[in-house]
XYZ file of C-alpha atoms in Angstrom:
641
model
C 191.605 145.344 -31.833
C 193.423 148.357 -33.792
C 194.507 151.476 -32.045
C 194.253 154.912 -33.248
C 197.185 155.457 -35.728
C 198.851 158.008 -33.675
C 198.840 155.363 -30.601
C 199.430 151.924 -31.860
C 199.456 149.147 -29.768
C 201.748 149.024 -27.054
C 203.393 151.870 -27.328
C 202.039 152.412 -23.974
C 204.102 149.457 -22.973
C 207.585 151.128 -23.391
C 206.508 154.421 -22.194
C 204.843 152.680 -18.719
C 208.494 151.100 -18.511
C 210.176 153.971 -18.626
C 207.708 156.001 -16.118
C 206.953 152.832 -14.197
C 203.145 154.103 -14.252
C 200.353 152.093 -12.958
C 196.729 152.606 -13.797
C 194.405 152.773 -11.045
C 190.534 151.943 -11.412
C 187.200 152.003 -9.439
C 185.474 148.869 -8.222
C 181.798 148.487 -9.730
C 178.676 147.848 -8.292
C 176.808 144.398 -8.114
C 175.451 143.057 -11.150
C 171.676 143.499 -11.662
C 169.479 140.899 -11.638
C 168.701 138.782 -14.676
C 166.784 140.114 -17.702
C 164.390 138.489 -20.138
C 166.970 137.931 -22.179
C 167.923 134.973 -20.416
C 164.568 133.308 -21.380
C 163.699 131.206 -24.339
C 161.955 132.994 -27.135
C 158.787 131.465 -28.785
C 158.986 134.246 -31.166
C 159.544 132.461 -34.687
C 162.886 133.445 -36.366
C 163.458 136.507 -38.773
C 165.012 135.465 -42.133
C 168.848 135.112 -41.563
C 171.977 132.951 -41.732
C 171.530 129.378 -43.330
C 169.801 127.114 -41.004
C 172.071 125.331 -38.431
C 171.238 123.882 -35.242
C 172.449 124.885 -31.881
C 174.574 124.062 -29.845
C 178.029 123.763 -31.392
C 180.813 121.216 -30.296
C 184.112 120.673 -31.863
C 185.280 117.598 -34.276
C 189.096 117.798 -34.422
C 189.948 120.799 -36.381
C 186.168 121.714 -37.328
C 183.249 123.197 -35.531
C 180.050 121.173 -35.892
C 176.432 121.849 -35.098
C 173.804 119.941 -32.918
C 173.347 117.705 -36.191
C 177.170 116.973 -36.834
C 177.469 119.221 -39.674
C 180.160 121.973 -40.076
C 179.656 125.311 -39.188
C 182.165 127.631 -40.018
C 182.774 130.756 -38.169
C 181.906 133.653 -40.757
C 182.049 136.190 -38.099
C 182.591 140.159 -37.251
C 183.289 141.984 -34.284
C 180.448 144.343 -33.243
C 182.029 146.116 -30.704
C 181.196 149.252 -28.398
C 179.728 147.409 -25.304
C 183.738 146.741 -23.975
C 183.981 150.749 -24.128
C 185.542 153.422 -26.457
C 187.138 155.934 -24.132
C 190.764 156.156 -25.075
C 191.689 157.124 -21.583
C 192.810 160.834 -21.847
C 190.088 163.906 -21.811
C 186.640 164.233 -20.894
C 184.785 161.047 -20.854
C 181.641 162.977 -22.072
C 183.893 164.445 -25.350
C 183.627 161.679 -28.356
C 187.035 163.437 -29.509
C 188.266 161.499 -26.400
C 186.756 158.275 -27.709
C 188.407 155.697 -30.236
C 187.846 157.186 -33.677
C 185.936 159.946 -32.066
C 183.125 157.259 -31.475
C 181.615 157.315 -28.275
C 179.850 154.006 -28.053
C 178.089 154.999 -24.277
C 179.482 151.259 -23.385
C 176.652 149.695 -25.718
C 177.172 148.073 -29.284
C 177.720 150.559 -31.630
C 174.920 152.256 -34.324
C 171.962 151.837 -31.794
C 172.103 155.844 -32.079
C 171.694 156.055 -35.654
C 169.923 152.501 -37.353
C 166.863 150.692 -35.607
C 168.164 147.266 -34.730
C 166.643 145.442 -37.170
C 168.053 147.459 -39.976
C 171.570 146.895 -38.300
C 170.609 142.983 -38.548
C 169.455 143.135 -41.985
C 172.631 144.598 -43.460
C 174.771 142.855 -41.453
C 172.827 139.472 -43.390
C 173.987 141.167 -46.691
C 177.571 140.528 -45.683
C 176.899 136.760 -45.384
C 178.255 136.302 -41.939
C 176.470 133.856 -39.871
C 178.319 134.604 -36.319
C 178.822 137.874 -34.056
C 181.366 138.376 -31.625
C 180.186 140.394 -29.435
C 183.123 142.147 -26.855
C 181.971 143.198 -23.458
C 183.676 144.775 -20.346
C 183.266 143.509 -16.998
C 182.302 147.308 -15.879
C 179.348 146.848 -18.398
C 178.145 144.151 -16.337
C 178.088 145.729 -13.136
C 176.793 149.282 -14.396
C 173.452 150.474 -12.917
C 173.251 153.584 -14.649
C 170.915 153.845 -17.573
C 172.542 154.968 -21.003
C 171.293 158.740 -22.094
C 168.733 158.740 -24.488
C 171.249 159.903 -27.457
C 172.828 156.501 -27.301
C 169.776 154.799 -28.242
C 168.312 157.531 -30.671
C 167.472 155.320 -33.262
C 165.785 152.691 -30.671
C 163.517 154.345 -28.822
C 162.213 151.260 -27.314
C 165.585 150.419 -25.382
C 165.494 154.087 -23.627
C 166.089 154.236 -19.812
C 167.721 151.057 -19.676
C 171.196 149.957 -18.578
C 174.114 148.650 -20.791
C 173.826 145.100 -19.646
C 169.991 145.267 -20.463
C 170.588 146.565 -23.652
C 173.185 143.867 -24.495
C 170.489 141.656 -23.450
C 168.345 143.275 -26.410
C 170.947 143.004 -28.813
C 171.942 139.129 -28.047
C 168.149 138.349 -27.928
C 167.511 140.087 -31.605
C 170.652 138.380 -32.904
C 169.991 135.151 -31.668
C 166.086 135.069 -33.300
C 167.714 136.116 -36.528
C 169.750 133.098 -36.535
C 173.096 134.518 -35.810
C 175.373 132.604 -33.952
C 176.790 134.700 -30.861
C 180.214 134.315 -29.216
C 180.401 136.502 -26.175
C 183.974 138.247 -25.384
C 185.127 139.529 -22.356
C 187.083 142.024 -23.904
C 187.993 144.706 -21.408
C 187.765 144.937 -17.520
C 187.256 148.710 -17.737
C 185.310 150.690 -20.176
C 188.487 152.018 -21.317
C 189.755 151.482 -25.024
C 191.815 148.160 -25.609
C 195.108 147.393 -26.159
C 198.098 149.119 -24.830
C 198.712 149.402 -21.058
C 195.252 150.325 -20.260
C 194.264 148.597 -16.951
C 193.024 145.661 -19.328
C 196.315 143.744 -20.108
C 195.123 140.667 -17.765
C 191.884 139.005 -16.865
C 192.975 139.810 -13.430
C 194.136 143.365 -13.625
C 192.423 145.116 -10.880
C 190.485 142.421 -10.170
C 191.082 138.701 -8.778
C 190.811 135.490 -10.873
C 188.117 134.520 -8.584
C 185.959 137.841 -9.706
C 186.361 137.611 -13.288
C 185.426 133.736 -13.459
C 182.412 135.019 -11.196
C 181.479 137.335 -13.927
C 181.690 134.738 -16.834
C 179.576 132.632 -14.759
C 177.324 135.062 -14.098
C 177.078 135.936 -18.260
C 176.860 132.226 -18.992
C 173.869 131.756 -16.800
C 172.126 135.055 -18.049
C 172.338 133.750 -21.543
C 171.691 129.793 -20.943
C 168.391 129.822 -22.443
C 169.058 131.979 -25.567
C 169.501 129.073 -27.985
C 171.861 131.105 -30.114
C 174.328 131.808 -27.545
C 177.063 129.248 -28.571
C 180.212 130.521 -27.220
C 182.353 132.048 -24.367
C 185.741 134.093 -25.772
C 187.334 134.378 -22.389
C 189.691 137.266 -22.756
C 190.931 139.470 -25.139
C 194.854 140.016 -26.184
C 196.258 138.957 -22.789
C 199.400 140.936 -22.826
C 202.288 142.504 -20.583
C 201.529 145.160 -18.208
C 204.131 148.026 -16.957
C 206.189 145.505 -15.166
C 205.023 141.849 -15.612
C 204.511 139.226 -18.476
C 201.675 136.723 -18.514
C 202.644 133.272 -18.871
C 201.224 129.609 -20.045
C 201.690 127.399 -17.365
C 203.926 128.359 -14.729
C 201.396 128.225 -11.906
C 201.079 131.658 -10.566
C 198.728 134.669 -10.411
C 199.977 135.576 -13.964
C 199.384 131.983 -15.718
C 196.552 132.272 -18.466
C 197.067 128.958 -18.892
C 195.573 127.928 -15.727
C 193.365 131.152 -15.467
C 191.430 129.950 -18.816
C 191.409 126.465 -17.550
C 189.499 127.628 -14.236
C 186.981 129.483 -15.824
C 186.164 127.325 -18.637
C 185.403 124.588 -16.447
C 183.520 126.604 -14.416
C 181.315 127.887 -17.274
C 180.442 124.631 -18.249
C 179.976 123.197 -14.962
C 178.135 125.842 -13.100
C 176.351 127.525 -16.171
C 176.060 126.566 -19.600
C 177.361 123.205 -20.447
C 176.648 124.039 -24.193
C 179.020 126.712 -24.950
C 182.185 126.738 -26.981
C 185.405 127.723 -25.156
C 187.454 130.221 -26.569
C 191.101 130.604 -25.435
C 193.077 133.119 -27.204
C 196.750 132.844 -26.944
C 199.141 135.098 -25.384
C 199.117 138.602 -27.816
C 202.660 140.051 -26.152
C 205.289 139.440 -23.756
C 208.418 141.192 -23.162
C 209.867 144.667 -23.809
C 209.744 146.060 -27.539
C 213.026 147.209 -27.424
C 215.585 146.039 -29.976
C 218.154 143.637 -28.226
C 215.573 142.592 -25.623
C 213.357 139.040 -25.814
C 210.014 140.288 -27.052
C 207.363 138.687 -29.023
C 203.859 137.546 -29.823
C 203.697 134.079 -28.633
C 200.030 133.507 -29.369
C 199.294 130.185 -29.713
C 202.681 128.574 -29.797
C 202.486 127.156 -26.186
C 200.094 124.711 -26.939
C 202.060 122.834 -28.679
C 203.741 121.514 -25.158
C 200.958 122.491 -22.768
C 196.923 122.065 -24.117
C 193.863 122.688 -22.468
C 191.532 119.618 -21.503
C 188.265 120.394 -20.282
C 185.355 118.796 -18.659
C 184.224 118.391 -21.947
C 186.585 117.323 -24.445
C 184.406 118.824 -27.536
C 183.910 122.439 -26.544
C 187.858 123.965 -27.069
C 188.483 126.194 -29.533
C 191.831 128.005 -29.692
C 191.864 131.795 -31.101
C 194.628 134.204 -32.528
C 194.601 137.870 -33.666
C 196.527 139.094 -36.933
C 196.752 142.555 -38.323
C 199.150 144.118 -40.934
C 201.031 146.222 -38.685
C 201.884 143.840 -36.054
C 204.219 140.892 -36.997
C 205.614 137.775 -34.910
C 207.920 140.285 -32.860
C 206.443 143.317 -33.659
C 203.831 145.333 -31.341
C 202.493 147.389 -33.857
C 204.045 150.401 -31.860
C 205.443 153.295 -34.209
C 207.897 155.880 -32.374
C 208.615 154.598 -28.873
C 208.422 151.343 -28.508
C 208.921 150.184 -32.087
C 211.400 147.740 -33.079
C 213.016 146.799 -36.120
C 211.407 143.397 -36.525
C 209.533 142.856 -39.702
C 205.500 143.728 -39.612
C 203.522 140.804 -41.186
C 202.649 143.523 -43.873
C 206.581 143.212 -44.902
C 206.744 139.373 -45.198
C 205.856 137.629 -48.402
C 203.243 135.464 -49.064
C 205.078 132.428 -48.398
C 206.858 133.959 -45.291
C 203.103 135.035 -44.147
C 201.636 131.412 -44.490
C 204.703 130.395 -42.328
C 204.201 132.691 -39.834
C 200.591 131.826 -39.719
C 200.930 128.057 -39.544
C 203.848 128.686 -36.676
C 202.036 130.862 -34.431
C 198.581 129.464 -35.066
C 197.122 126.894 -37.398
C 199.358 124.052 -36.495
C 196.771 123.690 -33.661
C 194.622 122.043 -36.766
C 196.945 119.351 -37.290
C 194.678 116.221 -36.645
C 195.370 113.531 -33.908
C 197.334 115.780 -31.648
C 196.851 116.739 -27.919
C 196.207 120.099 -28.887
C 194.046 119.660 -32.257
C 191.487 121.986 -31.943
C 189.479 124.841 -34.350
C 191.276 127.746 -34.537
C 189.595 130.940 -34.997
C 190.989 134.064 -36.100
C 188.754 136.148 -34.091
C 190.217 139.652 -35.299
C 191.911 140.789 -38.280
C 191.199 144.072 -40.559
C 192.198 147.016 -42.325
C 190.400 150.468 -42.942
C 189.144 151.291 -46.327
C 191.175 154.363 -46.997
C 194.343 152.447 -46.594
C 196.742 153.564 -49.485
C 200.326 151.598 -48.139
C 200.763 149.244 -50.802
C 202.391 146.449 -48.310
C 199.225 146.715 -46.143
C 196.757 146.271 -49.159
C 198.811 143.535 -50.653
C 198.857 141.913 -47.086
C 195.116 141.985 -46.750
C 194.632 140.116 -50.028
C 197.338 137.267 -49.018
C 195.985 136.643 -45.460
C 192.214 136.395 -47.089
C 193.287 134.341 -49.593
C 195.031 132.110 -46.618
C 192.069 131.739 -44.729
C 190.139 131.110 -48.189
C 192.379 128.469 -48.845
C 192.679 127.125 -45.618
C 189.210 127.071 -44.959
C 189.547 129.185 -41.848
C 187.110 130.472 -39.140
C 187.403 134.336 -38.598
C 185.686 137.599 -37.481
C 186.627 140.803 -39.245
C 187.113 143.993 -36.737
C 185.066 146.038 -36.668
C 181.929 145.435 -38.089
C 179.945 148.991 -37.308
C 181.453 152.176 -37.430
C 180.342 155.955 -38.015
C 181.046 157.211 -41.209
C 183.994 159.911 -41.427
C 185.326 158.312 -38.433
C 186.511 154.396 -38.493
C 187.184 153.801 -41.767
C 188.132 150.252 -40.585
C 184.357 148.995 -40.050
C 182.755 146.832 -42.892
C 179.521 148.834 -42.473
C 179.504 152.915 -41.655
C 176.566 154.783 -40.796
C 176.493 158.675 -40.719
C 173.911 160.640 -38.419
C 171.090 160.010 -40.673
C 171.720 155.994 -40.768
C 172.921 156.193 -44.515
C 175.254 153.164 -44.769
C 178.387 153.592 -46.557
C 181.217 150.408 -46.469
C 182.558 147.254 -47.830
C 179.150 146.555 -49.890
C 179.842 149.580 -51.979
C 181.461 149.273 -55.450
C 184.095 151.701 -54.458
C 185.566 149.936 -51.387
C 188.920 148.534 -52.595
C 188.484 145.535 -49.806
C 185.530 144.294 -51.317
C 186.979 141.946 -53.884
C 189.333 140.113 -50.824
C 186.094 139.976 -48.989
C 184.032 138.451 -51.817
C 186.591 135.904 -52.081
C 186.774 135.224 -48.567
C 183.060 134.822 -48.062
C 182.528 132.722 -51.456
C 185.733 130.413 -51.777
C 184.297 126.705 -51.326
C 184.575 125.269 -47.789
C 183.608 122.218 -46.384
C 180.209 121.376 -45.462
C 177.874 118.803 -44.371
C 178.293 115.934 -41.913
C 182.062 115.746 -40.610
C 183.358 112.222 -39.703
C 184.583 111.606 -36.206
C 188.007 111.655 -35.756
C 189.985 110.045 -32.915
C 190.089 112.592 -29.577
C 193.383 113.351 -27.904
C 193.530 115.066 -24.432
C 196.790 116.053 -22.267
C 196.656 115.766 -18.417
C 198.875 117.505 -16.264
C 199.528 117.660 -12.546
C 202.344 120.433 -12.788
C 200.383 122.684 -10.089
C 197.267 120.808 -9.025
C 194.493 118.637 -9.819
C 193.269 118.048 -13.459
C 190.207 115.566 -12.601
C 188.100 116.375 -16.048
C 185.770 113.829 -15.414
C 182.310 115.005 -14.465
C 181.452 111.648 -13.245
C 184.731 111.232 -11.087
C 184.079 114.612 -9.658
C 180.783 114.141 -8.586
C 182.617 110.913 -6.492
C 184.275 113.243 -4.152
C 187.946 113.471 -3.376
C 189.495 110.042 -4.121
C 193.029 110.489 -3.046
C 193.321 113.656 -0.432
C 196.399 115.377 -0.267
C 197.557 114.021 -3.626
C 197.347 115.944 -6.915
C 194.932 113.821 -9.083
C 194.434 113.708 -12.682
C 191.126 111.951 -14.655
C 190.558 111.988 -18.516
C 187.033 113.810 -19.449
C 184.284 111.498 -19.727
C 184.260 109.368 -22.780
C 188.130 109.531 -22.897
C 190.398 106.652 -21.429
C 193.818 106.870 -19.999
C 196.532 105.949 -22.743
C 199.906 107.053 -21.850
C 201.789 108.424 -19.051
C 204.978 110.211 -18.819
C 207.907 108.654 -16.321
C 208.561 111.812 -14.826
C 206.542 115.634 -15.163
C 203.276 113.921 -14.186
C 201.787 114.215 -17.480
C 199.204 111.684 -19.452
C 197.381 111.414 -22.582
C 194.011 110.759 -23.101
C 191.718 109.206 -25.942
C 188.667 107.869 -27.167
C 190.300 105.743 -30.116
C 187.487 107.118 -32.396
C 185.192 104.843 -30.820
C 182.074 105.241 -28.363
C 182.707 105.429 -24.384
C 184.407 102.478 -23.176
C 183.081 102.688 -19.825
C 179.776 100.966 -18.382
C 177.011 103.479 -17.581
C 176.884 102.660 -13.724
C 178.788 105.000 -11.474
C 181.172 102.392 -10.105
C 185.041 103.174 -9.832
C 188.271 101.647 -8.186
C 190.989 103.416 -6.398
C 193.870 100.987 -6.809
C 196.696 101.628 -4.016
C 198.049 98.308 -3.945
C 198.674 94.972 -5.779
C 195.450 93.392 -4.625
C 194.216 92.772 -8.377
C 197.368 91.572 -9.732
C 196.346 87.740 -10.485
C 198.575 84.874 -9.323
C 201.106 84.284 -12.163
C 200.426 87.706 -13.513
C 203.420 89.815 -12.819
C 203.715 91.608 -15.786
C 206.495 94.021 -14.229
C 208.603 91.616 -11.992
C 210.360 93.706 -9.038
C 208.128 96.698 -9.519
C 205.033 97.674 -7.651
C 201.777 97.279 -10.104
C 198.442 99.059 -9.588
C 196.159 96.984 -11.834
C 192.874 97.585 -12.350
C 190.197 94.961 -11.233
C 189.187 92.283 -14.108
C 187.266 93.743 -16.860
C 188.183 97.489 -15.753
C 190.728 100.229 -17.482
C 192.323 103.187 -16.558
C 190.688 106.917 -16.801
C 193.191 108.221 -14.161
C 195.813 108.555 -11.804
C 197.568 110.558 -8.889
C 200.920 111.836 -7.541
C 202.597 112.879 -4.761
C 205.650 114.940 -5.785
C 207.349 112.645 -8.518
C 205.769 109.590 -6.878
C 202.796 107.546 -8.079
C 199.939 107.720 -5.492
C 197.142 105.799 -6.951
C 195.387 104.390 -10.021
C 191.514 105.169 -10.887
C 189.679 102.500 -12.783
C 186.454 101.884 -14.084
C 184.402 99.161 -15.458
C 184.211 98.639 -19.050
C 180.632 98.474 -20.774
C 182.053 95.250 -23.132
C 183.915 92.386 -21.303
C 187.668 93.331 -21.649
C 190.388 90.932 -21.226
C 192.478 90.652 -24.403
C 196.432 89.788 -24.911
C 198.557 91.790 -22.563
C 201.962 93.341 -23.053
C 204.163 95.274 -20.876
C 205.043 99.004 -22.106
C 208.344 100.008 -20.330
C 209.190 103.919 -20.522
C 211.652 104.414 -17.573
C 214.716 104.744 -19.533
C 213.341 105.970 -23.197
C 210.445 107.037 -25.040
C 208.013 104.127 -25.950
C 204.941 104.970 -28.271
C 203.564 103.736 -31.380
C 205.495 104.669 -34.519
C 202.682 106.730 -35.751
C 202.905 109.091 -32.453
C 199.222 109.691 -32.454
C 198.481 112.173 -29.825
C 201.657 113.684 -30.029
C 204.444 114.976 -27.593
C 202.202 115.199 -24.402
C 205.170 115.266 -21.950
C 207.642 117.354 -23.947
C 211.341 116.524 -22.727
C 210.033 113.488 -20.593
C 210.182 109.607 -21.344
C 206.968 108.557 -21.941
C 205.024 105.361 -22.724
C 201.836 104.651 -24.687
C 199.512 101.917 -25.478
C 198.627 101.332 -28.772
C 195.479 102.816 -30.399
C 193.639 99.120 -30.304
C 194.470 98.508 -26.793
C 193.414 100.044 -23.626
C 195.522 100.631 -20.543
C 194.460 98.470 -17.219
C 197.851 98.979 -15.058
C 200.538 101.137 -13.770
C 204.088 100.118 -12.609
C 206.627 101.860 -10.376
C 209.376 101.373 -8.239
C 210.589 103.172 -4.518
C 213.873 101.655 -5.081
C 216.970 103.752 -3.576
C 218.066 105.870 -6.350
C 215.425 105.331 -8.712
C 212.649 108.070 -9.847
C 209.448 107.011 -8.087
C 207.233 107.965 -11.419
C 205.472 105.720 -13.579
C 207.842 103.104 -15.422
C 205.689 100.922 -17.312
C 201.888 100.324 -18.615
C 200.171 97.052 -19.021
C 198.271 97.444 -22.507
C 195.811 95.098 -23.412
C 194.104 94.475 -26.910
C 190.537 95.733 -27.404
C 188.032 93.252 -27.965
């Protein structure tokens, strides 16, 4: 989200680093019990966005609805419930809130316009999705909002912020808007500098954060058009430390997102899309020192694999005043790196591709939809470069048929000119729908440009497995069987996918469905192979090596390691007779992968072996010879029937 002009994002980072200041917060009360908003509504939906059918899932780079039709996220951010206090001055003084707008910890505008009137205005914009930010503090607050906060909605008087959030979610769902919940902040303080909200676990544990997500996902599990969980907003550096992507420590955003996502899908609501935003900022914003906005670039070499292989959406934010290596700060913390608005159209397109949209490339372990869940600009903006940037980025989104969400949706007239819709104290509306708003032409182009629609053809799915710092058992069926190799790091493909590739070192694996139905039999059977029991007489396909081979008719879905050494292979029976011609794919001295490189580089820097698209893996060979690496050396690949 944009900061006030005088306090652009991450100015506070440089100040904090100089002062070594730390933020402190107060623990919250326990969450209240679930509300009626968690009950399925029997009311007929009000007129709203075009017909679509939940739940949503993914096919390659596209999001699809429950009937397999493309669902493009044409979204806006209805903020307020994440908090608006800027962190200085009295919390009761509107001047101490972002743009002079005290949200009272609930979605903005409920003091000025009846809820149904707001939704009617949203429909006029043409959007179909609402990104609905909230804070962890909102979840735990037991204090009703003052009557003034819901002045235009007296039916909401006496309710806590969470109960008002319930009413908003329920109304949006009944009006056929898709709702994506966004954990925007921990405290109710405005984001996004050094403000106590830098990481998901700033001031709380990762366990507490995930517990709150399970609570929220369960709370709205019966509300049909709550379709997504956007895990955390703009993960960034605090005073002293950077977040990272895969180091396995307490600042590992990759691991935390994986942990929360799997808990949401297994404990709360398996219907939800899981939105993982890239890292927004690392380093010290000082010329000559390392700094930048990694965004989604780490996913090239380390991508997420969830227990449902078709629920992952990646996300990124772009504002004209930030840049690939620019925090957006002015004054202290400002560097001489170009901002996005300083780039040519061609340079901007290259930056968008490099930082985010490469993820949409088909046939890679990281392939997923990319949702630009924040971008925006003010209606009073006069800077020619900033205006040109807005035209260029909306053109890019239109040309690339991108999923997007504008920031923000609602604001107060005379206060936040960034808002698409602004309301005065009497509820009169102004904004981007007015002919005098210069942003209107770009907005209309974005909303009306040709877009893929209708049924989306299924494409092969590829997903990475990693045992870098622990288990990666992403099969629900395997999880139900318990610990199949105690003491080892275990990996198993999501249900519906099979193991097709391994690395010689690093413990990485590659899963696929090959674009075909699940190869696994419907029964619960599986076999943990720890020796050569199933290697037939005369079937030595890797002479001198230990071979872990599946029983006849079985194929590989997982493996385990102890350090570098292969520990076991996990096999399951096929739903169709499996035999086929076999071949040995060696990868102990070099890569041995199909020429089309399907799946992408799933173990960057390590030797890899991979079966062809028309094959399945049914054996792994390794050696314990002195001087040799004990990781996988070869795969036995057989032709599919």
